[in-house]
Amino acid sequence: MIQSKNANTYWGFIKDPIYGYIRLTAVEKTIIDTLAVQRLRRIRQLAGAEYVYPAANHTRFEHVLGAMYLAGAVVDNLPIQLSEFEKQKVRLAALLHDVGHAPFSHLFEPLLLKYLNRNHEGMSTWIIAESNLADVIRKQGFDPSEISKLAVGESSDSEKRFLGQVISSSFDVDKMDFVVRDSYHTGAGYGSVDVFRLIYTMDVLDGNLAADITALPTLESLILARLESFRAIYFHRACRAVQMMLLKAIDYAKDDLSILKINKPDEYLEWDDYIVWSKLFENPKSREIIRDLSARKLLKCAYEKTFFVKDELASNVFTKDSVRQKLEEEIAHKAGVQVDEVSIDVPSLPSVPYHYAMEIGPIDIPIFSKTHSGEKIAQKITELSKVVDVLQVFMNIIRVYTSEQYREQVGKAATEVLGESPLSNALSY
Amino acid sequence: MIQSKNANTYWGFIKDPIYGYIRLTAVEKTIIDTLAVQRLRRIRQLAGAEYVYPAANHTRFEHVLGAMYLAGAVVDNLPIQLSEFEKQKVRLAALLHDVGHAPFSHLFEPLLLKYLNRNHEGMSTWIIAESNLADVIRKQGFDPSEISKLAVGESSDSEKRFLGQVISSSFDVDKMDFVVRDSYHTGAGYGSVDVFRLIYTMDVLDGNLAADITALPTLESLILARLESFRAIYFHRACRAVQMMLLKAIDYAKDDLSILKINKPDEYLEWDDYIVWSKLFENPKSREIIRDLSARKLLKCAYEKTFFVKDELASNVFTKDSVRQKLEEEIAHKAGVQVDEVSIDVPSLPSVPYHYAMEIGPIDIPIFSKTHSGEKIAQKITELSKVVDVLQVFMNIIRVYTSEQYREQVGKAATEVLGESPLSNALSY
Amino acid sequence: MIQSKNANTYWGFIKDPIYGYIRLTAVEKTIIDTLAVQRLRRIRQLAGAEYVYPAANHTRFEHVLGAMYLAGAVVDNLPIQLSEFEKQKVRLAALLHDVGHAPFSHLFEPLLLKYLNRNHEGMSTWIIAESNLADVIRKQGFDPSEISKLAVGESSDSEKRFLGQVISSSFDVDKMDFVVRDSYHTGAGYGSVDVFRLIYTMDVLDGNLAADITALPTLESLILARLESFRAIYFHRACRAVQMMLLKAIDYAKDDLSILKINKPDEYLEWDDYIVWSKLFENPKSREIIRDLSARKLLKCAYEKTFFVKDELASNVFTKDSVRQKLEEEIAHKAGVQVDEVSIDVPSLPSVPYHYAMEIGPIDIPIFSKTHSGEKIAQKITELSKVVDVLQVFMNIIRVYTSEQYREQVGKAATEVLGESPLSNALSY
Amino acid sequence: MIQSKNANTYWGFIKDPIYGYIRLTAVEKTIIDTLAVQRLRRIRQLAGAEYVYPAANHTRFEHVLGAMYLAGAVVDNLPIQLSEFEKQKVRLAALLHDVGHAPFSHLFEPLLLKYLNRNHEGMSTWIIAESNLADVIRKQGFDPSEISKLAVGESSDSEKRFLGQVISSSFDVDKMDFVVRDSYHTGAGYGSVDVFRLIYTMDVLDGNLAADITALPTLESLILARLESFRAIYFHRACRAVQMMLLKAIDYAKDDLSILKINKPDEYLEWDDYIVWSKLFENPKSREIIRDLSARKLLKCAYEKTFFVKDELASNVFTKDSVRQKLEEEIAHKAGVQVDEVSIDVPSLPSVPYHYAMEIGPIDIPIFSKTHSGEKIAQKITELSKVVDVLQVFMNIIRVYTSEQYREQVGKAATEVLGESPLSNALSY
């Protein structure tokens, strides 16, 4: 068995505005100082959000440090004996869980899928197991393949599934960190979730991570905070406009972007927000869009409709590029504008994706109550909490964007094609 | 018409840890420096909560300053022209809305009703309109009677009902301040509600205070924060135990407490937490309970059952002192303990009241959307928000308390008398 | 040797708004739930400050929990091996270091000295070693006498003087906690000192607690924050006015206050802010002052003079009650007012004491630099830091207080007697 | 006279994590949405600091919004009547004061001077008065030339010099904002300065901005916080290492960077951090350095010496490139390494500049005390405050950097050439 000598060697601190001092082991310091991790300094956590929240310039780098810190807090506080080696593995997995992110985070996701046949988690696994990073991990006494699986939530020890669930589950350290961190940097006024209440009451039930019922209010506010962040940040009209424009620019220039033709994970690591932005700025095909973004000339939302009930037809229609394209053409035609002046945005569409969207699905967090004798009885959170139950909502939005000058005619045309939208188009759950 | 010359004269600042600097007019400074307002320094905001949250020592005094500050923010930001005189009246009403509170805030409420035939709001009106404070108000150019009504939410101008609603309505400055302030001082980890988002989007619709639909997320988190505070603070078992013990002590000593026999509001103002606590400590009838409280020997909860559906029978039964007493006797008998070793606590019971309890009732906040032409269309919040809808829940808890040594037998007896309680007794909505 | 089985048994958490969750061992929980510790809930940290900072209602109770938490952080992070038993002793000492405080904290200090021949630290030692608390400590496996010494900074192990210095030294957990906590509750806008930077770099040099030179900026801001708090809080004119009024009331009523005649520490524990306030309110000798305080009718400062250089004569004069009294008489005579209308306040005077005052004396914190070979070389902080050097200032203030109506004439008379005061009477270092 | 109709038209809010909601007028919204201002989104406030403080990714964009907000707070609170038009001018000047910053903020400063003969303030003036931005300003009813001067602190009204001093003086809104903002984003644990205490007590004395003596503690903590930020951020060894590496890369590639050959201000606006970083990455001359930065392979400090007394010789020597170069050669030679492996860093050197460095010069803030009759008497801050006096310190640091593998030999050689450095090399004032 591979063993690390440095897992327990304390190296020093990093200062984080949220948790204060994050202690690093020598192993962690070594792995942090690799290109794979350092590159995350140049990948924004929330591409587009800075156009609405000027202070939201935080990067994946500080997020993964935060996730590692929380992962350490979870494994240190679980009432189960774990070796320092196991704990170090979990912290490393948290540290590395996002190394696969493409420039501008989720924005590239559909292109990764289309051209490289991997989502960002697949990319993470690939990089951890097969890039130069793998050697560094190995030298530190860890198995890159094991860490790469743990980083996407899979524990190599089937008795200890909770080790993976710390990284990826309904209430993992990834979500805990980003809810709190996004709120800190946007100033958006939700998200001061007391994550330590949750962490300090976690336990293991039949090999799975579980939460004590006394943490239920914290879970509820964590879930509500995540939903608020959808409305306030991810689905904000202007944030989406920025993302759509970036996507369009990438689409125009994609033949000249070698990131979509890479063969080895180390080639992928050459790419970050800075490089992509500059390439798009220099490329005549995409330059105009980047110029508009540079001066905040954004697409405007001319039409918006929200679905809270699964509209099967709509869903089917919108998952197909061809149908969407046809609708864009129809609206453009009716509005009397060029077809590339009309863009339909549907959060769950592959072409403008939002991986979070899928996560508002069923939540099944095992919650336990302790009897007087100390026995832990599992219960379903959705049975315990009406709030969680109602928040497990389906939601879909269709928006039609266009340039400022065509807003009115495109709005009208979209209404004819897509139907009346109710007066209130605020996102509500 | 009475007019004030000082309403717009700036006097200085008071430092508040939450809002920073609170500016005072000369009128406000004069009224703050009266016994009626200063007495609130010696009345805790959350009697009992400090036994669970050691830092929760905040008083009604800082709360009313905060409420006044927020009231000023509301009237300054409403898109409606108000005179400085009107604004000053609203700020004064907010400042004075709690002067009627008895020692230990809500704890005395049932005794006020029983012996003085007034709730705390009735006491506020009485004090503002008829105590020495009234003279001070009059000298500053305001009508004490008008202010006294405004302080409980009644505007003298029927066209401007919103002036009263700033002080008392579903989302008044009272609630906004206490949710944020309780969270700050308890550290309870909810309640970082972005109240200024709400304040900056408020408007007036048909004379009523209304909120723009863009503030819906803030309203949802305000409502959730309030509910969390019920679970985390007001209904916390240990907080309730402290309150029950204090109530019992007051009940034992009540014949010697002249507060229950007062004839004039100025007599009432002699009473505060310090005086009542000391009287109870000195009185042989109540001393033992106070000694127990002094050393944190609290009653223990032996049984707990939560109702989410209106149990009509239960309700009827528990509103009657006699029925409750009978149940206490029955449980004590079965448990083989003295009857005064058994105390039933029901939050909505007059004998252990919680005025907030009534407020988890129907919420009807007018929400408006603006059309493109600027027209404001009113909508119901419960139709817009599933979260608000589900949070409009009925909840009632029955708890049986006893001394530590009888916990088991009283728990058993209570189960026999009141029925099995489900395993999970956490409060959930 | 006495050994504790519970020192390492985790009991649960207490929520603190500053540090989040404070973990308690079973030993600590048991000792916290004694009258000696619980009584601190009813003793304000900053008596008088709430008249200037309405939110400054924090108590010694939350402060000692905070000090215990920080003490735990120090001993857990020192790069020296300590047993769980030793660590528990230090935490207990921090928890108990303030049990000797009289009502209204430092206010009673001169009376304690005069009538009971003990300062508050002497009272702490007495209570820990000889009250009922001692039995509880002993039952938990600790030696009350040892803890009582540690609580005032004396380590029983002369090789480990740092154990006592954690509790009492130039940068002990007491000061770290109150600087941060006073700032939090007053909102006074200084005091966000990064105490963990200091804690994480502490070490032991020749048996003494020492700080790494990299923490120098933190030490400087800690020292500056403390000085700011003198100006902004402790020496604030209105805070001092409140304290002087309380002292006067106590002086008038002292023959009826049995706290000054106690024989056993357990008698002392009967007294807290609530009881003293009520006694003073009921006593005809002191009632009027308490009525004035109740409605914030405060003494006004008619004259103020600050000394930055040791004025030996002044010092000598003011340490003698008789001289001060004579000056009061002279000023009163010249001003044509009753002698009890004139009160001289000198922070270092025994009759209006401020124990902190003595602490702005020489600071000698050993600071060390590490050589490349890891050797730690001790240096003097005052040689390293000009800021610390200049802040080691001597400062004394003389103020003359009187009622509002006599302010002018008393001010004039005081100037004649005590000399011109420079225009600027702001406190500056 | 040019007049603006929109100066008082409220447009909406921007959310800032520090001040909450920043209200914008229609004028401001229009000017914010220009390339000149939007470009600041892509210019880091603290280039290099993110390598030490991972969360320090804030940009000039959020800083100028903050400065505008504070400027509005100052002019709204000054006890002097100003027109809405005047207030709008001051806010615009604060908004635009940094538009001249080059990529990576201060890093480019010496190159701007050398090649374009302008410092960043000169660039700001140029851009405001002569770029496309000037037209936008003019259309909004303001005189670009007047605003351009105000943005660097020069008021067009000689009777109202304070209007310029709001933007540029010893305690201007620029410094107030960045001290607080840098602290927020680095988490560095100083900098929670209560700037509103200062703002609310500001006044005008003989046409100059002045502070009330009651704000002295705030001024002291503002000054200390700035100095801490030098030690903790700007002069941090690793931050400086990053800056030196970037500078070296720029120097290697400078012939290919057209930013240094621009003729019109609008050409300058094409350049930002993203573009420069990418150009350096693509340029074979600089690529290697950027690769090292990408993976955090930083230069190491082999030698450091701090001067607190003006070492005239040293100063003279180090301001001359040629002398510095010679020393580098000498050290390299003695160490037996290539000359480009040795880099001398002196904060005040033109080649590695820090414009802040000059600002630790004499501070002369007029402070006033009010007499009882209301007269304001000006005093010198350095006479009032020993803290400010001692902080007016001269400080200079010489450091020698090299690659990790040469650290020891270069350190030795540097000691031979530059003299023994005292053991303690922490920065202290």
PDB file of C-alpha atoms in Angstrom, chain A residues 177-316:
ATOM      1  CA  ASP A 177     -18.136  26.524   0.156  1.00  0.00           C
ATOM      2  CA  PHE A 178     -19.568  28.094  -2.960  1.00  0.00           C
ATOM      3  CA  VAL A 179     -22.820  29.183  -1.361  1.00  0.00           C
ATOM      4  CA  VAL A 180     -20.923  31.014   1.358  1.00  0.00           C
ATOM      5  CA  ARG A 181     -18.164  32.278  -0.935  1.00  0.00           C
ATOM      6  CA  ASP A 182     -20.415  33.508  -3.718  1.00  0.00           C
ATOM      7  CA  SER A 183     -22.392  35.432  -1.147  1.00  0.00           C
ATOM      8  CA  TYR A 184     -19.250  36.949   0.336  1.00  0.00           C
ATOM      9  CA  HIS A 185     -17.925  38.186  -2.970  1.00  0.00           C
ATOM     10  CA  THR A 186     -21.164  39.254  -4.603  1.00  0.00           C
ATOM     11  CA  GLY A 187     -22.501  40.835  -1.429  1.00  0.00           C
ATOM     12  CA  ALA A 188     -25.798  39.410  -2.586  1.00  0.00           C
ATOM     13  CA  GLY A 189     -27.171  39.211   0.913  1.00  0.00           C
ATOM     14  CA  TYR A 190     -28.067  35.592   1.303  1.00  0.00           C
ATOM     15  CA  GLY A 191     -25.730  32.736   1.999  1.00  0.00           C
ATOM     16  CA  SER A 192     -24.513  33.378   5.511  1.00  0.00           C
ATOM     17  CA  VAL A 193     -25.228  29.717   6.105  1.00  0.00           C
ATOM     18  CA  ASP A 194     -23.894  28.313   9.377  1.00  0.00           C
ATOM     19  CA  VAL A 195     -22.114  25.435   7.648  1.00  0.00           C
ATOM     20  CA  PHE A 196     -20.260  24.438  10.784  1.00  0.00           C
ATOM     21  CA  ARG A 197     -23.525  23.542  12.486  1.00  0.00           C
ATOM     22  CA  LEU A 198     -23.992  21.026   9.692  1.00  0.00           C
ATOM     23  CA  ILE A 199     -20.404  19.817   9.789  1.00  0.00           C
ATOM     24  CA  TYR A 200     -20.359  19.397  13.551  1.00  0.00           C
ATOM     25  CA  THR A 201     -23.476  17.244  13.508  1.00  0.00           C
ATOM     26  CA  MET A 202     -22.576  14.996  10.600  1.00  0.00           C
ATOM     27  CA  ASP A 203     -22.274  11.290  11.150  1.00  0.00           C
ATOM     28  CA  VAL A 204     -22.061   8.080   9.179  1.00  0.00           C
ATOM     29  CA  LEU A 205     -25.048   5.769   8.751  1.00  0.00           C
ATOM     30  CA  ASP A 206     -24.493   2.432   6.983  1.00  0.00           C
ATOM     31  CA  GLY A 207     -21.423   3.823   5.277  1.00  0.00           C
ATOM     32  CA  ASN A 208     -23.205   6.959   4.092  1.00  0.00           C
ATOM     33  CA  LEU A 209     -22.784  10.532   5.219  1.00  0.00           C
ATOM     34  CA  ALA A 210     -25.786  11.624   7.281  1.00  0.00           C
ATOM     35  CA  ALA A 211     -26.920  14.697   9.159  1.00  0.00           C
ATOM     36  CA  ASP A 212     -28.397  14.964  12.615  1.00  0.00           C
ATOM     37  CA  ILE A 213     -31.951  16.269  12.647  1.00  0.00           C
ATOM     38  CA  THR A 214     -30.845  19.197  14.798  1.00  0.00           C
ATOM     39  CA  ALA A 215     -29.089  20.560  11.720  1.00  0.00           C
ATOM     40  CA  LEU A 216     -32.325  20.631   9.749  1.00  0.00           C
ATOM     41  CA  PRO A 217     -32.714  24.432   9.910  1.00  0.00           C
ATOM     42  CA  THR A 218     -29.182  24.788   8.548  1.00  0.00           C
ATOM     43  CA  LEU A 219     -29.949  22.401   5.711  1.00  0.00           C
ATOM     44  CA  GLU A 220     -33.089  24.350   4.906  1.00  0.00           C
ATOM     45  CA  SER A 221     -31.218  27.610   4.792  1.00  0.00           C
ATOM     46  CA  LEU A 222     -28.440  26.054   2.723  1.00  0.00           C
ATOM     47  CA  ILE A 223     -30.986  24.852   0.185  1.00  0.00           C
ATOM     48  CA  LEU A 224     -32.834  28.171   0.165  1.00  0.00           C
ATOM     49  CA  ALA A 225     -29.563  30.051  -0.206  1.00  0.00           C
ATOM     50  CA  ARG A 226     -28.656  27.934  -3.217  1.00  0.00           C
ATOM     51  CA  LEU A 227     -32.003  28.672  -4.805  1.00  0.00           C
ATOM     52  CA  GLU A 228     -31.666  32.371  -4.116  1.00  0.00           C
ATOM     53  CA  SER A 229     -28.297  32.256  -5.805  1.00  0.00           C
ATOM     54  CA  PHE A 230     -29.920  30.861  -8.931  1.00  0.00           C
ATOM     55  CA  ARG A 231     -32.287  33.777  -9.095  1.00  0.00           C
ATOM     56  CA  ALA A 232     -29.859  36.406  -7.930  1.00  0.00           C
ATOM     57  CA  ILE A 233     -26.764  35.274  -9.795  1.00  0.00           C
ATOM     58  CA  TYR A 234     -26.740  32.309 -12.141  1.00  0.00           C
ATOM     59  CA  PHE A 235     -30.063  33.011 -13.850  1.00  0.00           C
ATOM     60  CA  HIS A 236     -29.828  36.788 -13.645  1.00  0.00           C
ATOM     61  CA  ARG A 237     -30.710  38.190 -17.055  1.00  0.00           C
ATOM     62  CA  ALA A 238     -27.546  40.215 -17.414  1.00  0.00           C
ATOM     63  CA  CYS A 239     -25.286  37.379 -16.221  1.00  0.00           C
ATOM     64  CA  ARG A 240     -26.890  35.085 -18.764  1.00  0.00           C
ATOM     65  CA  ALA A 241     -26.530  37.744 -21.451  1.00  0.00           C
ATOM     66  CA  VAL A 242     -22.777  37.874 -20.797  1.00  0.00           C
ATOM     67  CA  GLN A 243     -22.541  34.097 -20.935  1.00  0.00           C
ATOM     68  CA  MET A 244     -24.505  33.902 -24.158  1.00  0.00           C
ATOM     69  CA  MET A 245     -22.285  36.499 -25.751  1.00  0.00           C
ATOM     70  CA  LEU A 246     -19.140  34.668 -24.660  1.00  0.00           C
ATOM     71  CA  LEU A 247     -20.565  31.422 -25.952  1.00  0.00           C
ATOM     72  CA  LYS A 248     -21.427  33.001 -29.248  1.00  0.00           C
ATOM     73  CA  ALA A 249     -17.914  34.413 -29.546  1.00  0.00           C
ATOM     74  CA  ILE A 250     -16.444  30.999 -28.799  1.00  0.00           C
ATOM     75  CA  ASP A 251     -18.753  29.413 -31.327  1.00  0.00           C
ATOM     76  CA  TYR A 252     -17.689  31.888 -34.030  1.00  0.00           C
ATOM     77  CA  ALA A 253     -13.995  31.319 -33.293  1.00  0.00           C
ATOM     78  CA  LYS A 254     -14.076  27.657 -32.420  1.00  0.00           C
ATOM     79  CA  ASP A 255     -12.153  26.442 -35.457  1.00  0.00           C
ATOM     80  CA  ASP A 256      -9.219  28.549 -34.305  1.00  0.00           C
ATOM     81  CA  LEU A 257      -9.287  27.447 -30.670  1.00  0.00           C
ATOM     82  CA  SER A 258      -6.997  24.468 -30.280  1.00  0.00           C
ATOM     83  CA  ILE A 259      -8.381  23.728 -26.818  1.00  0.00           C
ATOM     84  CA  LEU A 260     -11.115  21.778 -28.612  1.00  0.00           C
ATOM     85  CA  LYS A 261      -8.576  19.578 -30.339  1.00  0.00           C
ATOM     86  CA  ILE A 262      -6.301  18.572 -27.496  1.00  0.00           C
ATOM     87  CA  ASN A 263      -5.042  15.034 -27.021  1.00  0.00           C
ATOM     88  CA  LYS A 264      -3.385  15.178 -23.634  1.00  0.00           C
ATOM     89  CA  PRO A 265      -4.572  16.666 -20.361  1.00  0.00           C
ATOM     90  CA  ASP A 266      -1.427  18.818 -20.096  1.00  0.00           C
ATOM     91  CA  GLU A 267      -2.417  20.626 -23.279  1.00  0.00           C
ATOM     92  CA  TYR A 268      -5.750  21.450 -21.704  1.00  0.00           C
ATOM     93  CA  LEU A 269      -3.995  23.110 -18.766  1.00  0.00           C
ATOM     94  CA  GLU A 270      -2.541  25.756 -21.074  1.00  0.00           C
ATOM     95  CA  TRP A 271      -6.001  27.267 -21.353  1.00  0.00           C
ATOM     96  CA  ASP A 272      -7.547  29.692 -18.934  1.00  0.00           C
ATOM     97  CA  ASP A 273      -9.860  32.734 -18.942  1.00  0.00           C
ATOM     98  CA  TYR A 274      -7.026  35.123 -19.815  1.00  0.00           C
ATOM     99  CA  ILE A 275      -5.901  33.165 -22.839  1.00  0.00           C
ATOM    100  CA  VAL A 276      -9.394  32.494 -24.205  1.00  0.00           C
ATOM    101  CA  TRP A 277     -10.489  36.098 -23.734  1.00  0.00           C
ATOM    102  CA  SER A 278      -7.414  37.370 -25.575  1.00  0.00           C
ATOM    103  CA  LYS A 279      -7.762  34.838 -28.392  1.00  0.00           C
ATOM    104  CA  LEU A 280     -11.373  35.894 -28.859  1.00  0.00           C
ATOM    105  CA  PHE A 281     -10.374  39.533 -28.818  1.00  0.00           C
ATOM    106  CA  GLU A 282      -7.732  38.968 -31.463  1.00  0.00           C
ATOM    107  CA  ASN A 283      -9.829  36.770 -33.693  1.00  0.00           C
ATOM    108  CA  PRO A 284     -11.734  38.845 -36.275  1.00  0.00           C
ATOM    109  CA  LYS A 285     -14.648  36.385 -36.117  1.00  0.00           C
ATOM    110  CA  SER A 286     -15.321  37.042 -32.448  1.00  0.00           C
ATOM    111  CA  ARG A 287     -13.695  40.407 -31.850  1.00  0.00           C
ATOM    112  CA  GLU A 288     -16.842  42.474 -32.172  1.00  0.00           C
ATOM    113  CA  ILE A 289     -18.618  40.557 -29.437  1.00  0.00           C
ATOM    114  CA  ILE A 290     -15.642  40.916 -27.107  1.00  0.00           C
ATOM    115  CA  ARG A 291     -15.539  44.643 -27.842  1.00  0.00           C
ATOM    116  CA  ASP A 292     -19.179  44.880 -26.870  1.00  0.00           C
ATOM    117  CA  LEU A 293     -18.511  42.942 -23.671  1.00  0.00           C
ATOM    118  CA  SER A 294     -15.517  45.175 -22.943  1.00  0.00           C
ATOM    119  CA  ALA A 295     -17.756  48.212 -22.900  1.00  0.00           C
ATOM    120  CA  ARG A 296     -20.739  46.425 -21.353  1.00  0.00           C
ATOM    121  CA  LYS A 297     -22.963  46.602 -24.403  1.00  0.00           C
ATOM    122  CA  LEU A 298     -25.011  43.556 -23.506  1.00  0.00           C
ATOM    123  CA  LEU A 299     -27.752  41.658 -25.258  1.00  0.00           C
ATOM    124  CA  LYS A 300     -31.149  42.529 -23.854  1.00  0.00           C
ATOM    125  CA  CYS A 301     -33.867  40.166 -22.786  1.00  0.00           C
ATOM    126  CA  ALA A 302     -36.897  40.794 -24.972  1.00  0.00           C
ATOM    127  CA  TYR A 303     -39.061  37.937 -23.720  1.00  0.00           C
ATOM    128  CA  GLU A 304     -39.109  35.648 -20.727  1.00  0.00           C
ATOM    129  CA  LYS A 305     -41.322  32.798 -19.629  1.00  0.00           C
ATOM    130  CA  THR A 306     -40.884  30.588 -16.589  1.00  0.00           C
ATOM    131  CA  PHE A 307     -42.234  27.052 -16.267  1.00  0.00           C
ATOM    132  CA  PHE A 308     -42.751  25.510 -12.858  1.00  0.00           C
ATOM    133  CA  VAL A 309     -44.503  22.437 -14.134  1.00  0.00           C
ATOM    134  CA  LYS A 310     -42.665  20.143 -16.458  1.00  0.00           C
ATOM    135  CA  ASP A 311     -43.847  21.164 -19.859  1.00  0.00           C
ATOM    136  CA  GLU A 312     -42.896  17.939 -21.641  1.00  0.00           C
ATOM    137  CA  LEU A 313     -43.358  19.316 -25.098  1.00  0.00           C
ATOM    138  CA  ALA A 314     -41.285  22.390 -24.329  1.00  0.00           C
ATOM    139  CA  SER A 315     -38.580  20.231 -22.755  1.00  0.00           C
ATOM    140  CA  ASN A 316     -38.373  17.915 -25.718  1.00  0.00           C
TER     141      ASN A 316
END
